[in-house]
Structures are given as C-alpha cells and as structure tokens.
Amino acid sequence: MTASGRLGPGKEFDAVRELLEGWGDRAAHAGDDAAVVDFPANQRMVVSTDVSNENVHFRREWLSPEEIGWRATVAALSDLAAMAAKPIGLVSAMTVPASWRDVLGGIGEGIGKASSAFECPILGGDLSSGTELSIAVTVIGSTSNAIMRKGARAGDVLWVTGMLGAPGEAVRAWNGGKPPLPRARARFAHPMARIREARWLADNGCTAAIDISDGLVADARHIAAASAMTLTVVLDAIPCFDDVTPRDAAASGEEYELLVAGPINLNVEDFAREFGITLTRVGEVSTGPPHVTVIHGGKRVEFGGGYDHFSR
Ligand SMILES: [Mg+2]
C-alpha cells in the first residue's frame, strides 16, 4: 500500500495525501504515526533541524513555491554536509496559511526534488495552519567519521568550496527594488548541499567544517571558537563572482558552501574534476586566541558581524 493510501478522511489529510502522492516512492516510509527506518551498522547518527520563515528567510515575491521547498530542504541537508554525514531521511513540519494552500503542491515538489537530488527519503511530517508560511526540515544522517567545528589544528589551511557572493548580491538587488541578475538569483533560489564533496574532504583528512549560512568570516568565527584557534582569512583569496567584491563575498550568507580546515596538499584538480566546482585555499589556522584575523590587500582589516537573527 502506498503511504497516501494509509490516511483517513479530512481536508488536512487530503493535503497530506496530495503531498505523499507527489513524492511517491521517495516517501515510502511515511504515513504511519512515526517512520521506522534501517540504520547502517557501526555508524553514528547525525541530526539537524532548520526552519525557513516567510519574510525572514525569503519573501513570497522572490521565489516560486517549488524553489521555497527546495531551499528549505537544502538548507537543512547542508548541515549534514557540514558534518560529512550521509542522509538517512528527513521530516518536515509546515505551517501553511490559507493564502498558500493552493501552492502547497509546488512547495512539496521542491522538497521532493531535493529529496531525490541528495538521496534523502522523506520519512514524514506535519501540517498546521498559521499566519505566515514556515517550513521546518529535520534531517537525519549517518557517518563513521564526522567533521566537527572543534577539530581545526595549527598548521591546517582553510579551504572553501565553490564561488561566493551571489546570494548576498541577489538579496541586495531585491532589497533595492531591482530584479537580481539571473546567476545571482539562481544561486539564492537553488543552492546545493555539498554532501558528496564533504565526504571527499573527510576522506582526505579535513579536520573541521561548517556550512556558510551567515557569511564566511562570521562562520569562520565559530570554527575559531570551537577549535580554540586563531584563523586568518585572506579576503583577496576568496573565489567570488565577477561583480561581487571580496568583502561582500565574505559577508554573503545562505551560500551553503563549506568552509573547512584541512591539510595544505589537497588535490584541488581532482576535487574540481569530480564535483565540477572549485576548492580554494582562503586562509590558515594557527595557535592563538579564538579569533578570526581578516587580511585585505596585505593589511589586517576590521570586519563586521554576520547575520544574527536575535540582534534586530
Ligand atoms: Mg550550519
């Protein structure tokens, strides 16, 4: 019996049924009070949750329903990537106002596409009414060698995956009343979780990692604090899109690229060949107070804070 066939009558369950039918095999374990899943032997469980709220993380006019579902799911999966974990499954809890109900199928489609792209089955979820759209996605993963924020060692160098700056550029354009350039919009609307890349980095001796959600420098501060090390970030080395300054790229949030500490001799050509994105050295780790030193044009510069939900 399919997951959708296991539900009783009612409008809420009609909506759940529609989501489950859209997801098909990807939600084969859903539809009971809770999902029962197999877990790989000798692995540790990695769990994370992430919430995306209308008017906080995105505005309705910026994104299609499908993009909203994709983004919310990838944001959660990106935290599994940051630990070098492999996805086991996800559950999503959504608050859906009446004004969003007719596009719930589109949001579900985005969640389903991310589920397929990152091989993460949908295990279940919950629907509620409310005043603003909110999507909470909880992800479960497994690993035998997690990379934590606390593992950076003196002598490691800092690496970043991909190119930075486009999501920040898109938000600046929207906030200025202009449509963003297509490339910037695409990076905001359709981020990728670096799951496979993270496994490669773990297998190649990386010691600490974080996904860039608040900006490279702001997230580097978390590694510095957790590892009790001084990190130096060279702004001029940051791989950024053409019309983005290194400073803006280093402050751009919701990138979902990985900042990692690791050995100096990683094979960046192999990495680029395997994943089709760059791996770039952007700084180093040294003994010293837990702090991030930012270098620009050969000089030490001041750098402000990242995005802080509770600071405003
Ligand atoms: Mg994170």
CSV table of N, CA and C in Angstrom, one decimal, residues 45-148:
chain,number,residue,atom,x,y,z
A,45,MET,N,24.6,8.5,14.5
A,45,MET,CA,23.5,9.3,13.9
A,45,MET,C,23.9,10.8,14.0
A,46,VAL,N,23.6,11.5,12.9
A,46,VAL,CA,23.8,12.9,12.9
A,46,VAL,C,22.4,13.6,12.6
A,47,VAL,N,22.0,14.5,13.5
A,47,VAL,CA,20.6,15.0,13.4
A,47,VAL,C,20.7,16.6,13.4
A,48,SER,N,19.9,17.2,12.5
A,48,SER,CA,19.9,18.7,12.5
A,48,SER,C,18.5,19.1,12.1
A,49,THR,N,18.2,20.3,12.5
A,49,THR,CA,16.9,20.9,12.0
A,49,THR,C,17.1,22.3,11.6
A,50,ASP,N,16.3,22.8,10.7
A,50,ASP,CA,16.4,24.1,10.1
A,50,ASP,C,15.1,24.7,9.8
A,51,VAL,N,14.8,25.9,10.1
A,51,VAL,CA,13.5,26.4,9.8
A,51,VAL,C,13.6,27.6,8.8
A,52,SER,N,12.7,27.7,7.9
A,52,SER,CA,12.7,28.7,6.9
A,52,SER,C,11.3,29.5,7.0
A,53,ASN,N,11.4,30.7,7.3
A,53,ASN,CA,10.2,31.5,7.5
A,53,ASN,C,10.0,32.6,6.4
A,54,GLU,N,8.7,32.7,6.0
A,54,GLU,CA,8.4,33.8,5.1
A,54,GLU,C,8.7,35.1,5.8
A,55,ASN,N,9.2,36.1,5.0
A,55,ASN,CA,9.5,37.4,5.5
A,55,ASN,C,10.7,37.5,6.4
A,56,VAL,N,11.3,36.3,6.7
A,56,VAL,CA,12.6,36.3,7.5
A,56,VAL,C,13.7,35.8,6.5
A,57,HIS,N,13.4,34.6,6.0
A,57,HIS,CA,14.4,34.0,5.1
A,57,HIS,C,14.2,34.2,3.6
A,58,PHE,N,13.0,34.6,3.3
A,58,PHE,CA,12.6,34.9,1.9
A,58,PHE,C,11.3,35.7,1.9
A,59,ARG,N,11.1,36.3,0.7
A,59,ARG,CA,9.8,36.9,0.5
A,59,ARG,C,9.0,36.2,-0.6
A,60,ARG,N,7.7,36.2,-0.5
A,60,ARG,CA,6.9,35.4,-1.4
A,60,ARG,C,7.2,35.8,-2.8
A,61,GLU,N,7.4,37.1,-3.1
A,61,GLU,CA,7.6,37.5,-4.5
A,61,GLU,C,8.9,37.2,-5.1
A,62,TRP,N,9.9,36.8,-4.2
A,62,TRP,CA,11.2,36.4,-4.7
A,62,TRP,C,11.3,35.1,-5.3
A,63,LEU,N,10.5,34.1,-4.8
A,63,LEU,CA,10.7,32.7,-5.2
A,63,LEU,C,9.4,32.0,-5.6
A,64,SER,N,9.6,31.0,-6.4
A,64,SER,CA,8.4,30.1,-6.7
A,64,SER,C,8.2,29.2,-5.5
A,65,PRO,N,7.0,28.6,-5.4
A,65,PRO,CA,6.7,27.6,-4.3
A,65,PRO,C,7.7,26.5,-4.4
A,66,GLU,N,8.0,26.0,-5.6
A,66,GLU,CA,9.0,24.9,-5.7
A,66,GLU,C,10.4,25.3,-5.2
A,67,GLU,N,10.8,26.5,-5.5
A,67,GLU,CA,12.1,27.0,-5.0
A,67,GLU,C,12.1,27.1,-3.5
A,68,ILE,N,11.0,27.5,-2.9
A,68,ILE,CA,10.9,27.7,-1.5
A,68,ILE,C,11.1,26.3,-0.8
A,69,GLY,N,10.4,25.3,-1.4
A,69,GLY,CA,10.6,23.9,-0.8
A,69,GLY,C,12.0,23.4,-1.0
A,70,TRP,N,12.6,23.6,-2.2
A,70,TRP,CA,13.9,23.1,-2.4
A,70,TRP,C,14.9,23.8,-1.4
A,71,ARG,N,14.8,25.1,-1.3
A,71,ARG,CA,15.7,25.9,-0.5
A,71,ARG,C,15.7,25.4,1.0
A,72,ALA,N,14.4,25.3,1.5
A,72,ALA,CA,14.3,24.9,2.9
A,72,ALA,C,14.9,23.5,3.1
A,73,THR,N,14.8,22.6,2.2
A,73,THR,CA,15.3,21.3,2.3
A,73,THR,C,16.8,21.3,2.2
A,74,VAL,N,17.3,22.0,1.2
A,74,VAL,CA,18.8,22.0,1.0
A,74,VAL,C,19.5,22.7,2.2
A,75,ALA,N,18.8,23.7,2.8
A,75,ALA,CA,19.4,24.4,4.0
A,75,ALA,C,19.6,23.4,5.1
A,76,ALA,N,18.7,22.5,5.3
A,76,ALA,CA,18.8,21.5,6.3
A,76,ALA,C,19.8,20.5,6.0
A,77,LEU,N,19.8,20.0,4.7
A,77,LEU,CA,20.8,19.0,4.2
A,77,LEU,C,22.2,19.5,4.3
A,78,SER,N,22.4,20.8,4.1
A,78,SER,CA,23.7,21.4,4.2
A,78,SER,C,24.3,21.2,5.5
A,79,ASP,N,23.5,21.2,6.6
A,79,ASP,CA,24.1,20.9,7.9
A,79,ASP,C,24.6,19.5,8.0
A,80,LEU,N,24.0,18.6,7.3
A,80,LEU,CA,24.6,17.2,7.3
A,80,LEU,C,25.9,17.2,6.5
A,81,ALA,N,25.9,18.0,5.4
A,81,ALA,CA,27.2,18.1,4.7
A,81,ALA,C,28.3,18.7,5.5
A,82,ALA,N,27.9,19.7,6.4
A,82,ALA,CA,28.9,20.3,7.2
A,82,ALA,C,29.6,19.3,8.2
A,83,MET,N,28.9,18.2,8.5
A,83,MET,CA,29.4,17.2,9.4
A,83,MET,C,30.0,16.0,8.6
A,84,ALA,N,29.9,16.1,7.3
A,84,ALA,CA,30.4,15.0,6.4
A,84,ALA,C,29.5,13.7,6.6
A,85,ALA,N,28.2,13.9,6.9
A,85,ALA,CA,27.3,12.8,7.0
A,85,ALA,C,26.5,12.5,5.8
A,86,LYS,N,26.1,11.3,5.6
A,86,LYS,CA,25.3,10.8,4.5
A,86,LYS,C,23.8,10.8,4.9
A,87,PRO,N,22.9,11.4,4.1
A,87,PRO,CA,21.5,11.4,4.5
A,87,PRO,C,20.9,10.1,4.7
A,88,ILE,N,20.0,9.9,5.8
A,88,ILE,CA,19.2,8.8,6.0
A,88,ILE,C,17.8,9.1,5.7
A,89,GLY,N,17.3,10.3,6.1
A,89,GLY,CA,15.9,10.7,5.8
A,89,GLY,C,15.6,12.1,6.4
A,90,LEU,N,14.5,12.6,6.0
A,90,LEU,CA,14.1,13.9,6.5
A,90,LEU,C,12.6,13.9,6.9
A,91,VAL,N,12.2,14.7,7.9
A,91,VAL,CA,10.8,15.0,8.2
A,91,VAL,C,10.6,16.5,8.1
A,92,SER,N,9.5,16.9,7.7
A,92,SER,CA,9.2,18.4,7.5
A,92,SER,C,7.9,18.8,8.2
A,93,ALA,N,8.0,19.8,9.0
A,93,ALA,CA,6.8,20.4,9.6
A,93,ALA,C,6.5,21.7,9.0
A,94,MET,N,5.3,21.9,8.5
A,94,MET,CA,5.0,23.1,7.8
A,94,MET,C,3.8,23.8,8.4
A,95,THR,N,3.9,25.1,8.6
A,95,THR,CA,2.8,26.0,8.9
A,95,THR,C,2.3,26.7,7.6
A,96,VAL,N,1.1,26.4,7.2
A,96,VAL,CA,0.7,26.8,5.9
A,96,VAL,C,-0.6,27.7,6.0
A,97,PRO,N,-0.4,29.1,5.8
A,97,PRO,CA,-1.6,30.0,5.9
A,97,PRO,C,-2.5,29.7,4.7
A,98,ALA,N,-3.8,30.1,4.9
A,98,ALA,CA,-4.8,29.8,3.8
A,98,ALA,C,-4.3,30.3,2.5
A,99,SER,N,-3.6,31.5,2.4
A,99,SER,CA,-3.2,32.1,1.2
A,99,SER,C,-2.1,31.3,0.4
A,100,TRP,N,-1.6,30.3,1.1
A,100,TRP,CA,-0.5,29.5,0.5
A,100,TRP,C,-1.1,28.1,0.1
A,101,ARG,N,-2.3,27.8,0.5
A,101,ARG,CA,-2.7,26.4,0.4
A,101,ARG,C,-2.8,25.8,-1.0
A,102,ASP,N,-3.1,26.7,-1.9
A,102,ASP,CA,-3.2,26.2,-3.3
A,102,ASP,C,-1.9,26.0,-4.0
A,103,VAL,N,-0.8,26.5,-3.3
A,103,VAL,CA,0.5,26.2,-3.9
A,103,VAL,C,1.4,25.2,-3.1
A,104,LEU,N,0.7,24.6,-2.1
A,104,LEU,CA,1.4,23.6,-1.3
A,104,LEU,C,2.0,22.5,-2.1
A,105,GLY,N,1.3,22.1,-3.2
A,105,GLY,CA,1.8,21.0,-4.0
A,105,GLY,C,3.2,21.4,-4.6
A,106,GLY,N,3.3,22.7,-5.0
A,106,GLY,CA,4.6,23.2,-5.6
A,106,GLY,C,5.7,23.2,-4.5
A,107,ILE,N,5.4,23.6,-3.3
A,107,ILE,CA,6.4,23.5,-2.2
A,107,ILE,C,6.8,22.1,-2.0
A,108,GLY,N,5.8,21.2,-2.0
A,108,GLY,CA,6.1,19.7,-1.9
A,108,GLY,C,7.0,19.2,-3.0
A,109,GLU,N,6.8,19.8,-4.2
A,109,GLU,CA,7.6,19.3,-5.3
A,109,GLU,C,9.1,19.7,-5.1
A,110,GLY,N,9.3,20.9,-4.6
A,110,GLY,CA,10.7,21.4,-4.3
A,110,GLY,C,11.3,20.5,-3.3
A,111,ILE,N,10.5,20.1,-2.2
A,111,ILE,CA,11.1,19.2,-1.2
A,111,ILE,C,11.4,17.8,-1.8
A,112,GLY,N,10.5,17.4,-2.7
A,112,GLY,CA,10.7,16.1,-3.3
A,112,GLY,C,11.9,16.1,-4.2
A,113,LYS,N,12.1,17.2,-5.0
A,113,LYS,CA,13.3,17.2,-5.9
A,113,LYS,C,14.6,17.2,-5.1
A,114,ALA,N,14.6,17.9,-3.9
A,114,ALA,CA,15.8,17.9,-3.1
A,114,ALA,C,16.0,16.5,-2.5
A,115,SER,N,14.9,15.9,-2.1
A,115,SER,CA,15.0,14.5,-1.6
A,115,SER,C,15.7,13.6,-2.6
A,116,SER,N,15.2,13.7,-3.9
A,116,SER,CA,15.8,12.9,-5.0
A,116,SER,C,17.3,13.3,-5.2
A,117,ALA,N,17.6,14.6,-5.3
A,117,ALA,CA,18.9,15.0,-5.7
A,117,ALA,C,20.0,14.6,-4.7
A,118,PHE,N,19.6,14.6,-3.4
A,118,PHE,CA,20.6,14.3,-2.3
A,118,PHE,C,20.3,12.9,-1.7
A,119,GLU,N,19.5,12.1,-2.4
A,119,GLU,CA,19.2,10.7,-1.9
A,119,GLU,C,18.8,10.7,-0.4
A,120,CYS,N,17.8,11.5,-0.1
A,120,CYS,CA,17.3,11.6,1.3
A,120,CYS,C,15.8,11.4,1.3
A,121,PRO,N,15.4,10.1,1.7
A,121,PRO,CA,13.9,9.8,1.7
A,121,PRO,C,13.2,10.7,2.6
A,122,ILE,N,11.9,11.0,2.3
A,122,ILE,CA,11.0,11.7,3.2
A,122,ILE,C,10.3,10.8,4.1
A,123,LEU,N,10.6,10.9,5.4
A,123,LEU,CA,10.1,9.9,6.4
A,123,LEU,C,8.7,10.3,7.0
A,124,GLY,N,8.4,11.6,6.9
A,124,GLY,CA,7.1,12.1,7.4
A,124,GLY,C,7.1,13.5,7.6
A,125,GLY,N,6.0,14.0,8.3
A,125,GLY,CA,5.9,15.5,8.5
A,125,GLY,C,4.7,15.8,9.3
A,126,ASP,N,4.4,17.1,9.3
A,126,ASP,CA,3.2,17.6,10.0
A,126,ASP,C,2.8,18.9,9.3
A,127,LEU,N,1.5,19.1,9.2
A,127,LEU,CA,0.9,20.3,8.6
A,127,LEU,C,0.1,21.0,9.7
A,128,SER,N,0.2,22.4,9.7
A,128,SER,CA,-0.6,23.2,10.6
A,128,SER,C,-1.0,24.4,9.9
A,129,SER,N,-2.1,25.0,10.3
A,129,SER,CA,-2.5,26.4,9.8
A,129,SER,C,-1.7,27.4,10.6
A,130,GLY,N,-1.7,28.6,10.1
A,130,GLY,CA,-1.0,29.7,10.8
A,130,GLY,C,-1.0,31.0,10.0
A,131,THR,N,-0.3,32.0,10.4
A,131,THR,CA,-0.4,33.3,9.7
A,131,THR,C,0.7,33.5,8.7
A,132,GLU,N,1.9,32.9,8.8
A,132,GLU,CA,2.9,33.0,7.8
A,132,GLU,C,3.5,31.7,7.5
A,133,LEU,N,3.9,31.5,6.3
A,133,LEU,CA,4.5,30.2,5.9
A,133,LEU,C,5.8,29.9,6.6
A,134,SER,N,5.9,28.7,7.2
A,134,SER,CA,7.1,28.3,7.9
A,134,SER,C,7.3,26.9,7.6
A,135,ILE,N,8.5,26.5,7.2
A,135,ILE,CA,8.9,25.2,6.8
A,135,ILE,C,10.1,24.7,7.7
A,136,ALA,N,9.9,23.8,8.6
A,136,ALA,CA,10.9,23.3,9.4
A,136,ALA,C,11.3,21.9,8.8
A,137,VAL,N,12.6,21.7,8.5
A,137,VAL,CA,13.0,20.4,8.0
A,137,VAL,C,14.1,19.8,8.9
A,138,THR,N,13.8,18.6,9.4
A,138,THR,CA,14.7,17.9,10.2
A,138,THR,C,15.4,16.8,9.4
A,139,VAL,N,16.7,16.7,9.5
A,139,VAL,CA,17.4,15.7,8.7
A,139,VAL,C,18.1,14.8,9.6
A,140,ILE,N,18.2,13.5,9.2
A,140,ILE,CA,18.9,12.5,9.9
A,140,ILE,C,20.0,11.9,9.0
A,141,GLY,N,21.2,11.8,9.5
A,141,GLY,CA,22.2,11.3,8.6
A,141,GLY,C,23.1,10.3,9.4
A,142,SER,N,24.0,9.7,8.7
A,142,SER,CA,24.9,8.7,9.4
A,142,SER,C,26.3,9.0,8.9
A,143,THR,N,27.3,8.7,9.8
A,143,THR,CA,28.7,8.8,9.5
A,143,THR,C,29.5,8.0,10.4
A,144,SER,N,30.7,7.6,10.0
A,144,SER,CA,31.6,7.0,10.9
A,144,SER,C,32.8,7.9,11.2
A,145,ASN,N,32.9,9.0,10.4
A,145,ASN,CA,34.0,10.0,10.7
A,145,ASN,C,33.4,11.4,10.5
A,146,ALA,N,32.6,11.9,11.4
A,146,ALA,CA,32.1,13.2,11.4
A,146,ALA,C,33.2,14.3,11.4
A,147,ILE,N,33.0,15.4,10.7
A,147,ILE,CA,34.0,16.5,10.9
A,147,ILE,C,33.2,17.5,11.7
A,148,MET,N,33.8,17.9,12.8
A,148,MET,CA,33.2,18.9,13.8
A,148,MET,C,33.8,20.2,13.6
